[in-house]
GROMACS .gro file of C-alpha atoms in nm:
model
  282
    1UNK     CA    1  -9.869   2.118   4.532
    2UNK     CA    2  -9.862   2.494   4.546
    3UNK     CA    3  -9.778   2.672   4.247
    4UNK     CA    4  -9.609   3.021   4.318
    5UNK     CA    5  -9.567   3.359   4.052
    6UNK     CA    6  -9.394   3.566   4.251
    7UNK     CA    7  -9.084   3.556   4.526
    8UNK     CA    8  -9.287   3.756   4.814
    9UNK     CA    9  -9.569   3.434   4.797
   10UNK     CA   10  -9.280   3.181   4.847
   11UNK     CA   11  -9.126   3.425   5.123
   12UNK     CA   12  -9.418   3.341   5.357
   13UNK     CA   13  -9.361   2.933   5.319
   14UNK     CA   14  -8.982   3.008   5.359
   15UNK     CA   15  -8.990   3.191   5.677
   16UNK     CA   16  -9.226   2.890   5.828
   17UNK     CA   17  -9.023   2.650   5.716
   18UNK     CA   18  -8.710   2.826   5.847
   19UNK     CA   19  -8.912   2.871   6.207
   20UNK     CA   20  -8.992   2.434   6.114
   21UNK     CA   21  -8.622   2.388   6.071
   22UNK     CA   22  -8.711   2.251   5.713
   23UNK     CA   23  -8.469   2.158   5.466
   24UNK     CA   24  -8.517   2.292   5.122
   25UNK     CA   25  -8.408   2.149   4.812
   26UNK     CA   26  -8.459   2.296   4.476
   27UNK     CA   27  -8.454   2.174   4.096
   28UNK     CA   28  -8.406   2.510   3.885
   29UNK     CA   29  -8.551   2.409   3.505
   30UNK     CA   30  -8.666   2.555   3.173
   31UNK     CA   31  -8.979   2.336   3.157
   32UNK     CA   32  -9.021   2.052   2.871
   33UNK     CA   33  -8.955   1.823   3.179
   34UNK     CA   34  -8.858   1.457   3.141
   35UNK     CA   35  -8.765   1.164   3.354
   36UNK     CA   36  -8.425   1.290   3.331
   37UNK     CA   37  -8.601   1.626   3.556
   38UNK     CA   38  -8.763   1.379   3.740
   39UNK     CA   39  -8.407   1.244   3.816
   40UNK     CA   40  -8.337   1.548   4.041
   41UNK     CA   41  -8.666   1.582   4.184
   42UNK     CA   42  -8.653   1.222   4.284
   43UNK     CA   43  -8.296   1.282   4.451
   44UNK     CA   44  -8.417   1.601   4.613
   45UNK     CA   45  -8.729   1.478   4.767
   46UNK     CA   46  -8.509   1.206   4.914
   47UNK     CA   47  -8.306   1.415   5.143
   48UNK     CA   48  -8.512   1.700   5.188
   49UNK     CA   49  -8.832   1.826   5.367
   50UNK     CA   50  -8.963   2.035   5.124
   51UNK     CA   51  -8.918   1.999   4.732
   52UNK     CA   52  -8.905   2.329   4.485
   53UNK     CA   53  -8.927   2.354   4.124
   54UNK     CA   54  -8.888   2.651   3.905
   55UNK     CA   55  -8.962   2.620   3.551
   56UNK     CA   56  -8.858   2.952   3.385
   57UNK     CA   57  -8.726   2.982   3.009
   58UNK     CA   58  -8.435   3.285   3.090
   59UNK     CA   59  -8.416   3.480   2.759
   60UNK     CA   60  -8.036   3.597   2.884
   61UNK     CA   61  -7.871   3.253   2.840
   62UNK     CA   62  -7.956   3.241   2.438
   63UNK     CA   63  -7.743   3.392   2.189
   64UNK     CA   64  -7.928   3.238   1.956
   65UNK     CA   65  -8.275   3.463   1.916
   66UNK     CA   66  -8.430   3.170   1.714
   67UNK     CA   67  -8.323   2.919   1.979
   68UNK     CA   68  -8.543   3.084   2.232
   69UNK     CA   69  -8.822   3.140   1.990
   70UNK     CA   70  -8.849   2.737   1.982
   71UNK     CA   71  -8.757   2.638   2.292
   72UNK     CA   72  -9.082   2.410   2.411
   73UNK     CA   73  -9.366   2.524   2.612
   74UNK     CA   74  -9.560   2.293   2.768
   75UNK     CA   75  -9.661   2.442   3.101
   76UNK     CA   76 -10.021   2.221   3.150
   77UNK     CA   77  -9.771   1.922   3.094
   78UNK     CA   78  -9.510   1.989   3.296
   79UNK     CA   79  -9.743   2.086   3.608
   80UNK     CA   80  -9.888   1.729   3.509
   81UNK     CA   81  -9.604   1.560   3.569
   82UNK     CA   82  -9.480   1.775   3.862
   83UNK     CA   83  -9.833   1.666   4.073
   84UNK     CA   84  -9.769   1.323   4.013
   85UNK     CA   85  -9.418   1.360   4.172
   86UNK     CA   86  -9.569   1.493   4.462
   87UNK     CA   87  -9.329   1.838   4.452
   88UNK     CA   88  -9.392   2.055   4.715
   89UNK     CA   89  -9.359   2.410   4.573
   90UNK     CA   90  -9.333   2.515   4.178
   91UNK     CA   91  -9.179   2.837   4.129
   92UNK     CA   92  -9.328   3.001   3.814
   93UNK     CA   93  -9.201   3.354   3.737
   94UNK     CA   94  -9.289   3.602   3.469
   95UNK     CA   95  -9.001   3.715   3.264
   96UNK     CA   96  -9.127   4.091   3.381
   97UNK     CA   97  -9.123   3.926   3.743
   98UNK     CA   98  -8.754   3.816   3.709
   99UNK     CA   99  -8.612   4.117   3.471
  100UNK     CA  100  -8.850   4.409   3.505
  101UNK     CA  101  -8.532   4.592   3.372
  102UNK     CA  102  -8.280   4.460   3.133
  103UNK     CA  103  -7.990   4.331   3.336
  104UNK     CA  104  -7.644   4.571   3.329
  105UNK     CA  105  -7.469   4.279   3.515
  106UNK     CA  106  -7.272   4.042   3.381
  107UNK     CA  107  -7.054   3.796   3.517
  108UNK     CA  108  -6.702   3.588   3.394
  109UNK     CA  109  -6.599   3.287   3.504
  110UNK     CA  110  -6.229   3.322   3.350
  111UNK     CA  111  -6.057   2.964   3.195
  112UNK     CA  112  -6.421   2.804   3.245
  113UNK     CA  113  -6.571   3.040   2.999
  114UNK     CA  114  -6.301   3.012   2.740
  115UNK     CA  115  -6.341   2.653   2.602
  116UNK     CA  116  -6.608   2.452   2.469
  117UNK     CA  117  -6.966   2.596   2.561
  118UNK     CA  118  -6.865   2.932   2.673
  119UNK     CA  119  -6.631   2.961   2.348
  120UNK     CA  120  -6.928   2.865   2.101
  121UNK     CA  121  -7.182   3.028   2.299
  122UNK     CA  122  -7.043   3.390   2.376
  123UNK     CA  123  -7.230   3.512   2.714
  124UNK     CA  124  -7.425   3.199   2.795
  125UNK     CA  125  -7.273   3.119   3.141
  126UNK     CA  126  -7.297   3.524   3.227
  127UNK     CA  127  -7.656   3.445   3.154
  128UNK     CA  128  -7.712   3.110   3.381
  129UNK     CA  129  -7.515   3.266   3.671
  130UNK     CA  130  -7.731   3.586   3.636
  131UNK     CA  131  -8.027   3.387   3.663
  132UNK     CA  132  -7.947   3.040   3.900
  133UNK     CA  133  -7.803   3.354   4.127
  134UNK     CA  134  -8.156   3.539   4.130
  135UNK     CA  135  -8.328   3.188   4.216
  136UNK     CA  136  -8.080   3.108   4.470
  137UNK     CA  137  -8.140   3.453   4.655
  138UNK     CA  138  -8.525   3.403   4.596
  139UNK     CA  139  -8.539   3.041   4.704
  140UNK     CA  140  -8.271   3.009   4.946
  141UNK     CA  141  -8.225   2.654   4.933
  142UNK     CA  142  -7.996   2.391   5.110
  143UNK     CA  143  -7.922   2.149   4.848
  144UNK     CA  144  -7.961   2.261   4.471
  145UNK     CA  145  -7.972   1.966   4.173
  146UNK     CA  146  -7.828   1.952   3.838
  147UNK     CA  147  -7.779   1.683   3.523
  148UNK     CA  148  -7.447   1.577   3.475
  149UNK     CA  149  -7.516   1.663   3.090
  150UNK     CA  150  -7.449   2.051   3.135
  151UNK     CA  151  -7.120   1.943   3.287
  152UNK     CA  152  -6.998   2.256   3.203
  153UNK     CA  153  -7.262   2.450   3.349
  154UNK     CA  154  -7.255   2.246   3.650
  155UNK     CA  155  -6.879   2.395   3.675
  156UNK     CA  156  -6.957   2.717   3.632
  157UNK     CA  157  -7.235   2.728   3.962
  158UNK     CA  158  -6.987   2.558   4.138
  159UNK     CA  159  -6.789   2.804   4.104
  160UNK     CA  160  -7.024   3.087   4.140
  161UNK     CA  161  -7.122   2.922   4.462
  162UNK     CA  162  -6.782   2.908   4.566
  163UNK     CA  163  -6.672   3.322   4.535
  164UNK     CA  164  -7.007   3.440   4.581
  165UNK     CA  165  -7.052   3.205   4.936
  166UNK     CA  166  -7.389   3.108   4.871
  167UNK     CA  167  -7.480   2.865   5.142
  168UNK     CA  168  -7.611   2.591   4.903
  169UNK     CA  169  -7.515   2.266   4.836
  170UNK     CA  170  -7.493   2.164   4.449
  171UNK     CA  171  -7.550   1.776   4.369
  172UNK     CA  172  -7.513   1.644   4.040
  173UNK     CA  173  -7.701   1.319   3.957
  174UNK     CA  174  -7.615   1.111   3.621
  175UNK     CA  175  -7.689   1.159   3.302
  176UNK     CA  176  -8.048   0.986   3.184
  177UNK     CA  177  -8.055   0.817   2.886
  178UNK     CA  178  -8.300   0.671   2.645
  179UNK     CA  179  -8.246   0.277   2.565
  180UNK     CA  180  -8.035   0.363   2.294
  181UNK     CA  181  -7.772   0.583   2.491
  182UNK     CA  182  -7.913   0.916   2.353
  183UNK     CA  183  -7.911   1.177   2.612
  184UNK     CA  184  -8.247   1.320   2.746
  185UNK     CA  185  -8.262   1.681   2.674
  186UNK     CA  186  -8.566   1.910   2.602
  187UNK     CA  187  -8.476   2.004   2.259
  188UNK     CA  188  -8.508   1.607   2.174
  189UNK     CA  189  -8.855   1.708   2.094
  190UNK     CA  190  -8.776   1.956   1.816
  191UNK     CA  191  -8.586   1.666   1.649
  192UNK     CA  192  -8.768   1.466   1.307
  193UNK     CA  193  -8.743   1.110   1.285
  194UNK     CA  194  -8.433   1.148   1.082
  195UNK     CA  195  -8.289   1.354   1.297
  196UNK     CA  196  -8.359   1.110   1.600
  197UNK     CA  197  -8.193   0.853   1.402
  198UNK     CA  198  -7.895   1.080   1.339
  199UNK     CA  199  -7.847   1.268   1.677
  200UNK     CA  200  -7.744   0.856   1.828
  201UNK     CA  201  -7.400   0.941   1.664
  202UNK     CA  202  -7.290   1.160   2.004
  203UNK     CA  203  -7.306   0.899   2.200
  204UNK     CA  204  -7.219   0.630   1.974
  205UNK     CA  205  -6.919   0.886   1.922
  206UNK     CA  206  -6.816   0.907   2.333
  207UNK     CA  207  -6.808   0.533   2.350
  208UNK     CA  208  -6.602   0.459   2.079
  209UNK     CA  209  -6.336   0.696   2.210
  210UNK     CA  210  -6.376   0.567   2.533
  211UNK     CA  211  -6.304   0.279   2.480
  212UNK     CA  212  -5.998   0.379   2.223
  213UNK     CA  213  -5.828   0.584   2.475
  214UNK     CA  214  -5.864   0.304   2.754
  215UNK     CA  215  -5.711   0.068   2.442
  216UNK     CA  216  -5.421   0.296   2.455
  217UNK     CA  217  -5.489   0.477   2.146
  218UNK     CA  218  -5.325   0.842   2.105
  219UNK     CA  219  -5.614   1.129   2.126
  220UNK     CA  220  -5.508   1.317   1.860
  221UNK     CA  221  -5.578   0.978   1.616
  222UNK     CA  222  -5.939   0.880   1.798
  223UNK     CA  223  -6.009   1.239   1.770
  224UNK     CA  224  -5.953   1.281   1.406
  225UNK     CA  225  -6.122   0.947   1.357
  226UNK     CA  226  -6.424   1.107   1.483
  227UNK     CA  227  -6.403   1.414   1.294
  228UNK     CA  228  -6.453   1.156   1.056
  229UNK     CA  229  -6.733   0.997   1.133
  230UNK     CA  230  -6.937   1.314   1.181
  231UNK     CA  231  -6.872   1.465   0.835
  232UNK     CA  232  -7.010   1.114   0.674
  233UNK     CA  233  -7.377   1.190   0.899
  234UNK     CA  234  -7.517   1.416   0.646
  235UNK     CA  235  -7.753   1.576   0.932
  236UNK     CA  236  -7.423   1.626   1.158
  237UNK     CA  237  -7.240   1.933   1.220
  238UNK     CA  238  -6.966   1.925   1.494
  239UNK     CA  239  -6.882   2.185   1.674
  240UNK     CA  240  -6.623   2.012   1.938
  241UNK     CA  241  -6.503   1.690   2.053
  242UNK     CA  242  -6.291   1.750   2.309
  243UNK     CA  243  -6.080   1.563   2.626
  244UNK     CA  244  -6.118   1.756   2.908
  245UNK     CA  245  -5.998   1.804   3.292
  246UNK     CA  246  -6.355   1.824   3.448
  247UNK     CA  247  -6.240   1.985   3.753
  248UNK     CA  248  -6.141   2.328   3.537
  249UNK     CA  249  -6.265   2.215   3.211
  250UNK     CA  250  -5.915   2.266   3.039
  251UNK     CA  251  -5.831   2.057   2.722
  252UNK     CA  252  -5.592   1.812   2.763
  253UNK     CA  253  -5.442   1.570   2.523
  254UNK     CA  254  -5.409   1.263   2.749
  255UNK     CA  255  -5.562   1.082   2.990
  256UNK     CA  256  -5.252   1.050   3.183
  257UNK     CA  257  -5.239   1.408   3.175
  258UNK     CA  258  -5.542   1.437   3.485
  259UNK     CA  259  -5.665   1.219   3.772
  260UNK     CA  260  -6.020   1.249   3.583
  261UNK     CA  261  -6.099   1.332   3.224
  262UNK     CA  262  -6.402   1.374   3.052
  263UNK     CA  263  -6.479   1.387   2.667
  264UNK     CA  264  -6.774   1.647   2.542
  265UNK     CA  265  -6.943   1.682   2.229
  266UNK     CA  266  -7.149   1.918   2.064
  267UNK     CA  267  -7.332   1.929   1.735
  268UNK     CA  268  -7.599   2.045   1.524
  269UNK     CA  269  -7.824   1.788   1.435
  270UNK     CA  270  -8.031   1.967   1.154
  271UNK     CA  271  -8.094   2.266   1.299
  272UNK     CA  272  -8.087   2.178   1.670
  273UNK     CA  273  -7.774   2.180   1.890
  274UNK     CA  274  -7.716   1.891   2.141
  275UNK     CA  275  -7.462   1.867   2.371
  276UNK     CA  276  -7.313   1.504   2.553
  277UNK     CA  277  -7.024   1.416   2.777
  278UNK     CA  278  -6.889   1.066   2.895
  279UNK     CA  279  -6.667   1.050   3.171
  280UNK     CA  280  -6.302   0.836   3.135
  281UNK     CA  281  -6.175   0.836   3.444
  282UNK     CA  282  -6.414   0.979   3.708
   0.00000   0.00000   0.00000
């Protein structure tokens, strides 16, 4: 495993493995990794030559100063698990590496920014395209994999992708899960036993209006109901529950109203923010 700093080291494997007719896959993360990381390494190494990670935390997707402050570390760990995997390449940039100058760009991804995650987090997807666009034009890869828990953000590359003509496929692979249905996520670790306990009410949550929709129950009624059930969790804040069309991310009211539907959640649990989705009707 050869672990890379800057883009001119990995420009030298690139152009042999262009000359080798290689195909390159690539798993873009923040670090902290877990088996639900491993998830898209696994998938990647299965229908590509070559295998790269980049773990780099990108200060320009936080509107939350604190947020980034916390976010985990754990570098000696993560390289741990990424040898065992048998990756090919990790990609670890410098923040001075990747921004030697603060960024003027920004970017807007119209309706898909409006609702849900971009609504709640004001210039978050500005920052992931800014940054999944510098790794694409560093890395160049064929295939590119992402966790169908940032549904959302999994939209918003898509479309990136799309109008910018990037010549990379995007896959997304399922969510992972812990036995009890929570959702694997980095900031899991910043969570206290209480707060573990507590956080098991998102997807507890999805589920029950799952399976009250598919019951025939009106939205507007299984939503209140679990409006409900969040303000009795004492270590619950929600900050949306919402049906969605996943293939523009607009609200809708009904399942009948979309070929596909998705519901998404987000709350503060204590002081951390977790995000969940469950799809309907795929």
């Amino acid at each position: 495993m050869q672990v890379l700093k800057t883009g001119a080291e990995w420009q030298k494997i690139w152009l042999q493995s262009l000359q080798s007719q290689k195909i390159i896959g690539f798993v873009p993360t923040m670090g902290a990794l877990h088996e639900g990381h491993l998830d898209l390494i696994r998938n990647s190494k299965k229908s590509n030559d070559i295998t790269v990670v980049s773990i780099f935390v990108n200060p320009i997707q936080f509107n939350n100063q604190e947020d980034f402050d916390n976010y985990p570390s754990l570098i000696k760990e993560d390289l741990a698990l990424l040898e065992k995997e048998n990756v090919d390449v990790v990609y670890l940039p410098d923040p001075q590496s990747m921004y030697p100058e603060k960024p003027v760009l920004s970017m807007h991804f119209g309706d898909l920014e409006s609702v849900l995650e971009g609504a709640f987090r004001p210039g978050h997807f500005s920052g992931v395209g800014i940054i999944v666009s510098k790794l694409f034009n560093i890395i160049r890869p064929h295939q590119a994999f992402f966790g169908q828990k940032d549904l959302q953000q999994v939209a918003v590359i898509k479309r990136m992708v799309k109008d910018l003509s990037f010549q990379t496929e995007i896959i997304t692979v399922p969510t992972r899960r812990e036995e009890d249905g929570l959702a694997l996520s980095s900031r899991n670790l910043r969570l206290s036993k209480e707060e573990r306990d507590a956080s098991l009410i998102l997807i507890e949550s999805l589920n029950l209006a799952k399976n009250e929709l598919l019951a025939g129950k009106d939205w507007l009624a299984v939503r209140n109901q679990i409006q409900q059930k969040f303000e009795d969790e004492p270590l619950a804040n929600l900050e949306y529950f919402e049906l969605i069309n996943p293939d523009n991310f607009q609200v809708i009211e009904s399942i009948a109203q979309s070929k596909a539907s998705s519901i998404c959640v987000a709350s503060y649990i204590g002081n951390i923010r977790l995000i969940d989705n469950l799809p309907i009707i795929p």
